[in-house]
XYZ file of C-alpha atoms in Angstrom:
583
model
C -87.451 116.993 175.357
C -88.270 114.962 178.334
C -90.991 116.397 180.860
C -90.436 119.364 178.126
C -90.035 118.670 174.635
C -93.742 118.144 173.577
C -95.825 120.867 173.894
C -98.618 119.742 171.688
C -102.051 117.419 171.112
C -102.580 114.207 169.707
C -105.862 113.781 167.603
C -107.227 111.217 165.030
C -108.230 109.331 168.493
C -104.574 109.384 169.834
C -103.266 110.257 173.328
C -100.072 112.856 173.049
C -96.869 112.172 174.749
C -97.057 112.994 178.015
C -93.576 114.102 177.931
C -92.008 115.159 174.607
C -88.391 113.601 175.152
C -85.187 113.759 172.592
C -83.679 110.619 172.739
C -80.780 108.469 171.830
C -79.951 105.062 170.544
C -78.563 101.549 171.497
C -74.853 100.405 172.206
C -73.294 96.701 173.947
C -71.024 96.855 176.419
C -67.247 97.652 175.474
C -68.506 98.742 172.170
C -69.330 95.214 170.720
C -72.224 93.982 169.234
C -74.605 91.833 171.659
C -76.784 88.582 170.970
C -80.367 88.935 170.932
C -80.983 88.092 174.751
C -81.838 89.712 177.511
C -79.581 91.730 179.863
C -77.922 89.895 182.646
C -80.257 89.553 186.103
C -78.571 91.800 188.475
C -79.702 90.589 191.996
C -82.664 92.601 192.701
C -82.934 96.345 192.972
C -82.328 97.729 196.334
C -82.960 100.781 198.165
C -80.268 103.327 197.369
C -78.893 101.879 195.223
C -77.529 104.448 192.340
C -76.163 104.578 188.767
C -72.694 106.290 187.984
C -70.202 107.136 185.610
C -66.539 106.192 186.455
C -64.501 107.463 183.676
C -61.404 106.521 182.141
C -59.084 106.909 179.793
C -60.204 104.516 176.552
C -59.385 101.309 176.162
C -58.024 101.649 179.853
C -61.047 100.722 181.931
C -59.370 97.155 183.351
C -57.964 98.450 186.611
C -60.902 100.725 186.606
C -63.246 97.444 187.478
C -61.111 96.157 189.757
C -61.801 98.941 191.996
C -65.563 99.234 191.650
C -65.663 95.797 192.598
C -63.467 96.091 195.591
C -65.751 99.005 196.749
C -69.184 98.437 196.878
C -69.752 98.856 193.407
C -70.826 96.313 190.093
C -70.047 96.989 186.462
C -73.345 97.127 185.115
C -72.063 97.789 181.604
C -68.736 99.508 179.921
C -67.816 101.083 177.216
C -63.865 100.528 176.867
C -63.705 102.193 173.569
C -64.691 105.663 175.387
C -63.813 105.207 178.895
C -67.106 104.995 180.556
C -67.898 103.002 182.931
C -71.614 101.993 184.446
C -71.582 100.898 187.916
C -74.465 100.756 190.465
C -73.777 100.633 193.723
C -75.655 101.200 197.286
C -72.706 102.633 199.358
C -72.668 106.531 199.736
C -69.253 107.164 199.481
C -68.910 105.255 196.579
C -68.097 108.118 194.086
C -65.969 109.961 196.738
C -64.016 106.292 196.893
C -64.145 106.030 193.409
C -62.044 109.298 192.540
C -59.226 108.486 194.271
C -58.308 105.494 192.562
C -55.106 105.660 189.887
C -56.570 106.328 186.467
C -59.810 107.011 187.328
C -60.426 110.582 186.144
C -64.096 111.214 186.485
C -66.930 109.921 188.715
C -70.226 111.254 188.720
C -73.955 110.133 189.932
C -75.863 109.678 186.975
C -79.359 110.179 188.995
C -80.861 111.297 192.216
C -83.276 108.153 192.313
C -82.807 104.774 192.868
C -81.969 102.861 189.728
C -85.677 100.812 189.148
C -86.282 97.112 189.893
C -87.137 96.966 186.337
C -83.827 97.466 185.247
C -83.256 93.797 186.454
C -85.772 92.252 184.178
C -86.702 94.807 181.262
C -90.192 94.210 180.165
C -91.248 94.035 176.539
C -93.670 96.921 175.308
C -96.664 95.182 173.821
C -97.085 95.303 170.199
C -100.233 97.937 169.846
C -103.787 96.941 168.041
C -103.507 98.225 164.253
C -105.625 100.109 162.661
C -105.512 100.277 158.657
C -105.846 103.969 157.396
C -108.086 105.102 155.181
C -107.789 108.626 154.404
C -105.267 109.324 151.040
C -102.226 111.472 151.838
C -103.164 114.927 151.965
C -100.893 118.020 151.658
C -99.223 119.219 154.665
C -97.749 122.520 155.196
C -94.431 121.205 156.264
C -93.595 119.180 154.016
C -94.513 122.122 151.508
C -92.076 124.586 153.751
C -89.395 122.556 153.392
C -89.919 121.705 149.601
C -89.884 117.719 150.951
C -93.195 117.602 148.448
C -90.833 118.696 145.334
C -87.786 116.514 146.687
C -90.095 113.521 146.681
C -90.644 113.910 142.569
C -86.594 113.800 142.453
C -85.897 111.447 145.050
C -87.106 109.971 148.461
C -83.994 108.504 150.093
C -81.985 105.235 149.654
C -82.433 101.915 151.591
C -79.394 101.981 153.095
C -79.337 105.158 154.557
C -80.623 104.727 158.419
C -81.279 106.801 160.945
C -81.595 105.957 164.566
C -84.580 107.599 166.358
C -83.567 107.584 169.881
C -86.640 107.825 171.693
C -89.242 106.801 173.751
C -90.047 103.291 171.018
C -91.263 103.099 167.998
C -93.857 101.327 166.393
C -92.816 98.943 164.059
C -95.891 97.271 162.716
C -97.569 100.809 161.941
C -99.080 101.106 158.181
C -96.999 104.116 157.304
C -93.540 102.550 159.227
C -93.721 98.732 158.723
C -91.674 98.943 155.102
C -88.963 100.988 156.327
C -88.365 100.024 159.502
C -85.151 97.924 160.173
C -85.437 95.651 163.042
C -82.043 94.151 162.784
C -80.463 97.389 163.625
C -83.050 98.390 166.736
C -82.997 97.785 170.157
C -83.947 99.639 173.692
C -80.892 101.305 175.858
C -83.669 101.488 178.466
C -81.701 101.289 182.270
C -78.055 101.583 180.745
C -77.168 98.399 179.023
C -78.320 97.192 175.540
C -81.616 94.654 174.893
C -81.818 93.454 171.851
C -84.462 91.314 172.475
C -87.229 91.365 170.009
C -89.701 93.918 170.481
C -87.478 95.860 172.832
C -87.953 98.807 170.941
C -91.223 99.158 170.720
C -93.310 102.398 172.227
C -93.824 103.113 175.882
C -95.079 106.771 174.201
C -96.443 108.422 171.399
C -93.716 110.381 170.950
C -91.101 108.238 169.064
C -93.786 107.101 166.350
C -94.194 110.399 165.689
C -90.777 111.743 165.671
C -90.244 108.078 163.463
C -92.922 109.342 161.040
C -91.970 113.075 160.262
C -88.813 111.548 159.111
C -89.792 108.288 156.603
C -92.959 107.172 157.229
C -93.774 105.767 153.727
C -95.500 107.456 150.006
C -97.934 104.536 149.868
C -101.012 107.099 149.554
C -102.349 106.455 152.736
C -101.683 108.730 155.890
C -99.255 110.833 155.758
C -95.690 111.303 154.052
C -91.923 111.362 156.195
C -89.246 113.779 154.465
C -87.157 110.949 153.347
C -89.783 108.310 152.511
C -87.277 106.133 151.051
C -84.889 105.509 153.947
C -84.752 103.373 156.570
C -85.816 104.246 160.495
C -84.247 102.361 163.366
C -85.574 102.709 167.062
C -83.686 102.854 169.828
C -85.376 102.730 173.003
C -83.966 105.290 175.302
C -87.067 105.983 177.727
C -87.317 104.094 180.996
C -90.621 102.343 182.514
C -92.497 103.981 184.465
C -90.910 107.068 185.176
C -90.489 107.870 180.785
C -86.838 109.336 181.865
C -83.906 109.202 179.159
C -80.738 109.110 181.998
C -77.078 109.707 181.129
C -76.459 105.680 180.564
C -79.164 105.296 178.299
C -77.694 108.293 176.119
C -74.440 107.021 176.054
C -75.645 103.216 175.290
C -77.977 104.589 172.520
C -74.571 106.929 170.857
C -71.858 104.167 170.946
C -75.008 101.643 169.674
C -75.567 104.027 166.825
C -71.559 104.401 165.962
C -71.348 100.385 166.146
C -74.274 99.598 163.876
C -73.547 102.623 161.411
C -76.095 104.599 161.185
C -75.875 107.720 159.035
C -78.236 109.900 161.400
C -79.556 109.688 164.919
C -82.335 112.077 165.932
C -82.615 113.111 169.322
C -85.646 114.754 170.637
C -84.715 114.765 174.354
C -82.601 116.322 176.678
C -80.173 113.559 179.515
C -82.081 113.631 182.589
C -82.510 114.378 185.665
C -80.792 117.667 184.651
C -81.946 120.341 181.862
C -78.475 121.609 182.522
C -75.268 120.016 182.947
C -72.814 122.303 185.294
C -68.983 121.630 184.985
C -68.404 123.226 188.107
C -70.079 120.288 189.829
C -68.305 116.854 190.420
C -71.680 114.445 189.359
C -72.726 116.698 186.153
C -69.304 116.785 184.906
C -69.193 113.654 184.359
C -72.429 113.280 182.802
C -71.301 115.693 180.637
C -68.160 114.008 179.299
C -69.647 110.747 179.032
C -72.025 111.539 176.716
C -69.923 113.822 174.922
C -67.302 110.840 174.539
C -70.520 109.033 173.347
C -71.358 111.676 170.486
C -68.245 112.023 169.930
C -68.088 108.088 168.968
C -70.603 107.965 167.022
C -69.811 110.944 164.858
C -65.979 109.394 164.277
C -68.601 105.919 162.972
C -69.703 108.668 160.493
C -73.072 109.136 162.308
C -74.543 112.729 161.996
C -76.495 113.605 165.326
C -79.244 115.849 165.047
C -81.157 117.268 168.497
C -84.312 119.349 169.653
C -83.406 122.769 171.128
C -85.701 122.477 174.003
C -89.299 124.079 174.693
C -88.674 126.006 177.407
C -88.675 129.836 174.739
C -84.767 129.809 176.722
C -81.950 131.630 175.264
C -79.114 128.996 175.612
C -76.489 131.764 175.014
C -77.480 133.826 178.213
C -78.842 130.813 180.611
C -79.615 132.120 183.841
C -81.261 129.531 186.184
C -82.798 126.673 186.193
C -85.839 124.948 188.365
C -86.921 121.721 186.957
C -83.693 119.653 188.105
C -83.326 117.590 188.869
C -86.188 116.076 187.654
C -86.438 112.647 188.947
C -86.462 113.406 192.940
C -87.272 116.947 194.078
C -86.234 119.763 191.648
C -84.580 122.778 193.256
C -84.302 126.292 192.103
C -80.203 127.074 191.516
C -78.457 129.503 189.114
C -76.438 128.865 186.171
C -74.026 130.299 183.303
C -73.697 129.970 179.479
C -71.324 127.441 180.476
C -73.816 125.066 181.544
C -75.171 122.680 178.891
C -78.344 120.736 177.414
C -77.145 117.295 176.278
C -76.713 116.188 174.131
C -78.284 118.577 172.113
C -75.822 121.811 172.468
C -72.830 119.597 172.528
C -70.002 120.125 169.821
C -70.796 118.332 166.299
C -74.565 117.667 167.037
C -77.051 120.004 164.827
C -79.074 122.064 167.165
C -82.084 122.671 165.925
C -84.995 125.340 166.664
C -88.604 125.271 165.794
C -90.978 127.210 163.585
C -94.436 127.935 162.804
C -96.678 127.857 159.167
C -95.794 130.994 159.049
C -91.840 131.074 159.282
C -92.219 132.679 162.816
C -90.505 131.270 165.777
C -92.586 128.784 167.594
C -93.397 130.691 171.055
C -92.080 127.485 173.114
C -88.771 126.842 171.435
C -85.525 127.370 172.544
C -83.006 129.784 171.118
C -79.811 131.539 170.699
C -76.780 133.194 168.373
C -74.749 130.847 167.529
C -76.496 127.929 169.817
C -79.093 127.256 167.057
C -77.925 125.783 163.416
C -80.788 125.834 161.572
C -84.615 125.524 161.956
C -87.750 123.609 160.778
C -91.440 123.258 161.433
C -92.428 122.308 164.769
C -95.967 123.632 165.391
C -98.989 121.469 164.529
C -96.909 118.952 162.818
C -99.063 116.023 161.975
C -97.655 112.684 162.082
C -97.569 108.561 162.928
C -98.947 107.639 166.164
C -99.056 104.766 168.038
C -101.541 101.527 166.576
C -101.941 102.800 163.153
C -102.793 106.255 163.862
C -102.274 109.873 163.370
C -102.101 112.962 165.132
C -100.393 116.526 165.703
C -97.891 117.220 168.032
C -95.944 120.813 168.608
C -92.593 120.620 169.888
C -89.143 121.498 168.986
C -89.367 117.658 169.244
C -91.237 117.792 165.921
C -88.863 120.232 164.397
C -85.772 117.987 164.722
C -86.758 114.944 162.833
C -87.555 117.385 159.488
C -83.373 117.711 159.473
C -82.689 114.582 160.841
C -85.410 113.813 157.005
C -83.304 116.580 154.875
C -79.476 115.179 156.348
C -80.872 111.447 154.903
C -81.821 112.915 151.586
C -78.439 114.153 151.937
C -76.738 111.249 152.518
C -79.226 109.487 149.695
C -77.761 112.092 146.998
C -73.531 112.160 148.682
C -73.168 108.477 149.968
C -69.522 109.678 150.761
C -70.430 112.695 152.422
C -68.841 112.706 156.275
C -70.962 114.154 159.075
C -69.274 117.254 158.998
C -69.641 117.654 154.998
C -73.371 117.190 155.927
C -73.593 119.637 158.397
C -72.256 122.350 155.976
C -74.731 121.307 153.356
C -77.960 121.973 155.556
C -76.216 125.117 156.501
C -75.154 126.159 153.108
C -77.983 124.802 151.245
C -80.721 126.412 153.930
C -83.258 129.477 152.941
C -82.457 132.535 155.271
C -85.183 133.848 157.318
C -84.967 137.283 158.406
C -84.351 137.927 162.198
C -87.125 139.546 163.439
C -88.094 142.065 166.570
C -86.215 140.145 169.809
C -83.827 138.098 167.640
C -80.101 139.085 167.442
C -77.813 138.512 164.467
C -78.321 138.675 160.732
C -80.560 137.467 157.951
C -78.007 134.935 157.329
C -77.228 133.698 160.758
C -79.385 134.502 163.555
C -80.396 133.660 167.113
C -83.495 132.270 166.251
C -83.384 130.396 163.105
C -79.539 129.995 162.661
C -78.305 129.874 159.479
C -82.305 129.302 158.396
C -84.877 127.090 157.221
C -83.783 123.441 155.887
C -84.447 123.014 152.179
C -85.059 119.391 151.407
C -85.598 119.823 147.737
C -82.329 121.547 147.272
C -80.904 118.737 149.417
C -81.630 116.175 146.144
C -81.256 118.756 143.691
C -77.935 119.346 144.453
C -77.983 123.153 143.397
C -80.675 125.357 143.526
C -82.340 125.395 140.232
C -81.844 128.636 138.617
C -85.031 130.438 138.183
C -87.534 129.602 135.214
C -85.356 126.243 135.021
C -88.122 123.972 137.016
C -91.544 123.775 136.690
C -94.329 121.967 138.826
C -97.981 121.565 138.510
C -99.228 119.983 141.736
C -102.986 120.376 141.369
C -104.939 116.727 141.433
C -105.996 114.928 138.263
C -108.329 112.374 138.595
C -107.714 109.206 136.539
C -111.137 106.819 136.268
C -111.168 103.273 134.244
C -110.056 103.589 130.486
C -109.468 107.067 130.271
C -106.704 109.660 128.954
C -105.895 112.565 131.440
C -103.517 115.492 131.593
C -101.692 117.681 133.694
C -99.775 120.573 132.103
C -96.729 122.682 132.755
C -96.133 125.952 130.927
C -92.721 126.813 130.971
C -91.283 130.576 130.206
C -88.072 132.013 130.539
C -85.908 129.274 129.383
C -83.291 129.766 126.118
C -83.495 127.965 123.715
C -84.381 123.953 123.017
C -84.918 121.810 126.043
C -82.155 119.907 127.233
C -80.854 116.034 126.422
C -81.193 115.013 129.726
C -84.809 116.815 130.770
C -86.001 115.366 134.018
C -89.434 114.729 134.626
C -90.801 113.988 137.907
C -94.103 112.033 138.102
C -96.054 111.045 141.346
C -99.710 109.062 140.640
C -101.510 107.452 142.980
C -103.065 104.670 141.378
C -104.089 101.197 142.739
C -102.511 98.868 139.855
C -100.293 100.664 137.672
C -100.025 98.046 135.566
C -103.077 99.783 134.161
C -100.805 103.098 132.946
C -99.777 104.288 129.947
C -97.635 107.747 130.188
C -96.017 109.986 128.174
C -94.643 113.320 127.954
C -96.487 115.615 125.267
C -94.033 118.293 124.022
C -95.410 121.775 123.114
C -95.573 120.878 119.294
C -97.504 117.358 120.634
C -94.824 115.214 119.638
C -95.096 112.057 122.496
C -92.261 110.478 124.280
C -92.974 107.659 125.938
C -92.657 107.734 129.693
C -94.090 103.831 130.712
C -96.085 101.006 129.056
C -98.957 99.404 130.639
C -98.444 95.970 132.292
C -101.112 93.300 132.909
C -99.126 91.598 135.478
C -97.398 94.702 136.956
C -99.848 94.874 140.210
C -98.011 96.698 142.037
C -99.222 100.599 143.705
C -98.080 104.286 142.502
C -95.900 105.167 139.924
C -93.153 107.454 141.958
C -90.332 108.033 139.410
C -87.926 111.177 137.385
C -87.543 110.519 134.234
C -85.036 111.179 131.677
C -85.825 112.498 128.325
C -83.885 113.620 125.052
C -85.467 116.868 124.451
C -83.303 118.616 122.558
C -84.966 118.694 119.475
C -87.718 120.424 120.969
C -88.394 124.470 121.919
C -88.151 124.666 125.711
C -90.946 127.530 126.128
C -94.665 126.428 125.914
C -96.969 124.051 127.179
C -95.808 120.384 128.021
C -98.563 118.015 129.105
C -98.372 114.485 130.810
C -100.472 112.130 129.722
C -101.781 109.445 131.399
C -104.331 107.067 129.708
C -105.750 103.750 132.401
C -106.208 101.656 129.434
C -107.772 98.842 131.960
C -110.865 98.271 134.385
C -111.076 98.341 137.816
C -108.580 100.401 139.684
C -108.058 104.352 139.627
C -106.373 107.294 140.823
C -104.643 110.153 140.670
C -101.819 112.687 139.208
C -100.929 113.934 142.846
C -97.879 116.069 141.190
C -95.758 116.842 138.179
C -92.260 118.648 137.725
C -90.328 119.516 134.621
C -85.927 120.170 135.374
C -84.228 121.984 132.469
């Protein structure tokens, strides 16, 4: 969450993000789809002058202009489809003005700052030095939580799933994020209009690599693995330069953006500044609030999921209180608040609130909570991930927690192309592992104040069902495989019936450099073979990630099964990095 969000540490020689944000994603003006150029010039940024939301009914904005230009005011972007407006404008009682006009029905100040003479002439982020990685994936305790290591064996996502990380930039050109990164579909909402300039999206922070990484950064063996390593990750730019703010016009750019492109999932690891808190009972946060509800509300009817960080702040968003960080970009003041006051976008209707969690399926100390505020939760301490140039680090944030659903909902999507946002959100909640609520949470084992309806379950999101138990088997211990030899991993399965099935799956994940090289095959418990894959001189290519299907019925399920893996060529080895057997 911005000035909030991350709470954590970079390493592997990494800075953190100075201010863990939760961020949204690119849109055009009236909805439409822009040209790659720059935004318009406005003539230079002047002292006072201020963003706001004029809001309308949709498709009804026309007269709406009209009157911002006959009072001081300039459309600085609109989107028609939703009613909202952007205007700047240096005249104080422009807002007052504003309401008064015939079909107008909501102004509100969108900051407490003067819009930045940057917003005239964006600036690029630089494309940061790489670095190459050299360290092999290692096992993270995550991923493991979450089953995302099992769900890989099964399957890692499809290509045309995307999700939007609205955030502070990503970088594209990292090792672990250059193959599924889409450029076409990225862009920076930066200042309240869309850039699609190339490069727009890149990072001003750490902290939407990271976020970009947790949720596909790529099973190449190097680095580290995202939850869906098989989908695509779009960036758009939400943060502004140099104050790192996400404002109410670059959340509802990045939402409509994310609606018009299609994007399955956005992830949103940020709260709309300059206020933690959006009050209906006062005229400027009101309309905030239904802007960027209209926005979420967009997007979700483009059949985009929205997924969002609870907030760092250990806050219980059911009994709110008061708040003293807001507003955030001019001088914050101390002022009490209700229930009825709200985070955006990340407790507004349809968008899957999400809480964080330790290793140890405790409550992170920092995150946010709340009976029926939070839908379900995921790790968010320690999470190492993509940062920045190549590199790697650990960040702690609710932040963190988010993209691991914003991961499980793609696998969703992956495995239920048809599947509607809301058929999504009852899957993670249905298809979650309960965590019991312990001393200072309220509610039940099943739905609870701290970890809603529980911990996301990424394996069962590609399995489908849960697999009944004794029906899947998984031997994840390291094999080593060296030049022109034959190695095995085995699996010994008990409890199941019978013969195996016609349709066994078998999951196999090696790490080799040229597996060409391979030969594999399945050894049943009587050692008759069945031929998984044949070597290939001219098959270069890395890894052999794949499920298998095999007619096993002839065989006796119980006993040991054994892949085999013989490197019947010189000069390239690896690894069996896991195993799985589905009855």
């Amino acid at each position: 969450m911005t000035a909030a969000l991350c709470a954590g540490v970079a390493v592997a020689g990494a800075t953190a993000a100075s201010a863990g944000p939760e961020a949204p994603g690119p849109v055009v003006a009236d909805g439409k789809s822009a040209a790659r150029t720059a935004p318009a010039a406005q003539a230079g940024a002047l002292a006072g002058l201020r963003a706001y939301f004029v809001i309308t009914a949709p498709n009804d904005t026309a007269g709406a202009k009209t009157a911002i230009a006959n009072n001081s005011g300039v459309v600085w972007a609109s989107y028609d489809a939703i009613g909202v407006i952007v205007a700047h404008s240096t005249s104080t009682t422009f807002a007052a003005t504003m309401r008064t006009v015939t079909g107008v029905q909501q102004v509100g100040a969108t900051r407490t700052s003067d819009v930045p003479a940057a917003a005239s002439n964006p600036a690029i982020p630089a494309s940061p030095s790489q670095s190459t990685p050299t360290a092999n994936e290692t096992s993270r305790f995550d991923m493991t939580l979450i089953g995302a290591d099992r769900a890989w064996a099964v399957n890692q996502g499809s290509p045309s799933v995307v999700v939007g990380v609205l955030d502070t930039g990503v970088d594209d050109q990292h090792y672990d994020l250059r193959a599924n990164f889409d450029a076409t579909n990225s862009a920076s909402c930066a200042y309240g209009r869309l850039d699609t300039r190339v490069g727009s999206w890149r990072p001003t922070d750490s902290h939407g690599t990271h976020v970009a990484g947790t949720i596909a950064a790529a099973k190449n063996g190097k680095g580290m693995v995202g939850v869906a390593p098989g989908v695509k990750v779009a960036s758009v730019r939400v943060a502004e330069q140099p104050s790192g703010l996400f404002f109410p016009e670059n959340t509802v750019c990045a939402f409509v953006f994310a609606g018009d492109r299609g994007f399955e999932v956005t992830n949103n690891s940020y709260y709309s500044d300059p206020w933690m808190y959006l009050c209906p009972n006062n005229l400027d946060q009101a309309a905030i609030l239904a802007g960027i509800q209209r926005a979420t509300d967009y997007a979700e009817s483009r059949g985009v999921l929205n997924v969002a960080a609870a907030g760092n702040d250990s806050t219980d968003l059911a009994n709110k209180t008061s708040d003293s960080s807001s507003p955030n970009d001019s001088t914050p003041v101390s002022r009490s608040i209700t229930s009825a006051c709200l985070d955006a976008p990340t407790e507004l209707p349809g968008v899957v609130t999400v809480s964080s969690i330790t290793s140890t399926n405790a409550k992170s100390s920092f995150s946010n909570y709340g009976l029926n505020k939070i839908d379900v939760t995921a790790p968010g301490s320690s999470v190492y991930s993509t940062l920045p140039g190549g590199t790697y680090g650990t960040l702690s944030g609710t932040s963190m927690a988010s993209p691991h659903v914003a991961g499980v909902a793609a696998l969703l999507k992956s495995v239920n192309p048809a599947a509607t946002p809301a058929d999504l959100r009852t899957k993670l909640a249905t298809q979650a592992d309960d965590l019991p609520c312990p001393s200072g949470c309220t509610g039940t084992t099943a739905n609870n104040s701290y970890f809603g309806e529980g911990r996301v379950d990424a394996f069962e999101a590609v399995s489908g069902t849960t697999p009944p138990p004794g029906r899947y088997f998984e031997n994840l211990t390291n094999v080593n495989i060296t030049d022109n030899t034959t190695v095995f991993s085995n699996i010994v399965v008990s409890g199941v019936a019978g013969n195996a099935p016609s349709t066994l799956k078998v999951g196999v994940d090696i790490k080799h450099s040229y597996r060409g090289d391979l030969v594999i095959d399945l050894v049943a418990p009587d050692g008759s073979l069945y031929r998984l894959k044949n070597s290939s001189g001219s098959d270069s290519a890395d890894n052999v990630i794949a499920t298998y299907t095999v007619n096993a019925s002839t065989e006796v399920a119980n006993g040991t099964w054994q892949l085999r893996v013989r490197d019947v060529y010189s000069g390239d080895t690896g690894y069996i990095d896991a195993f799985n057997l589905t009855f």
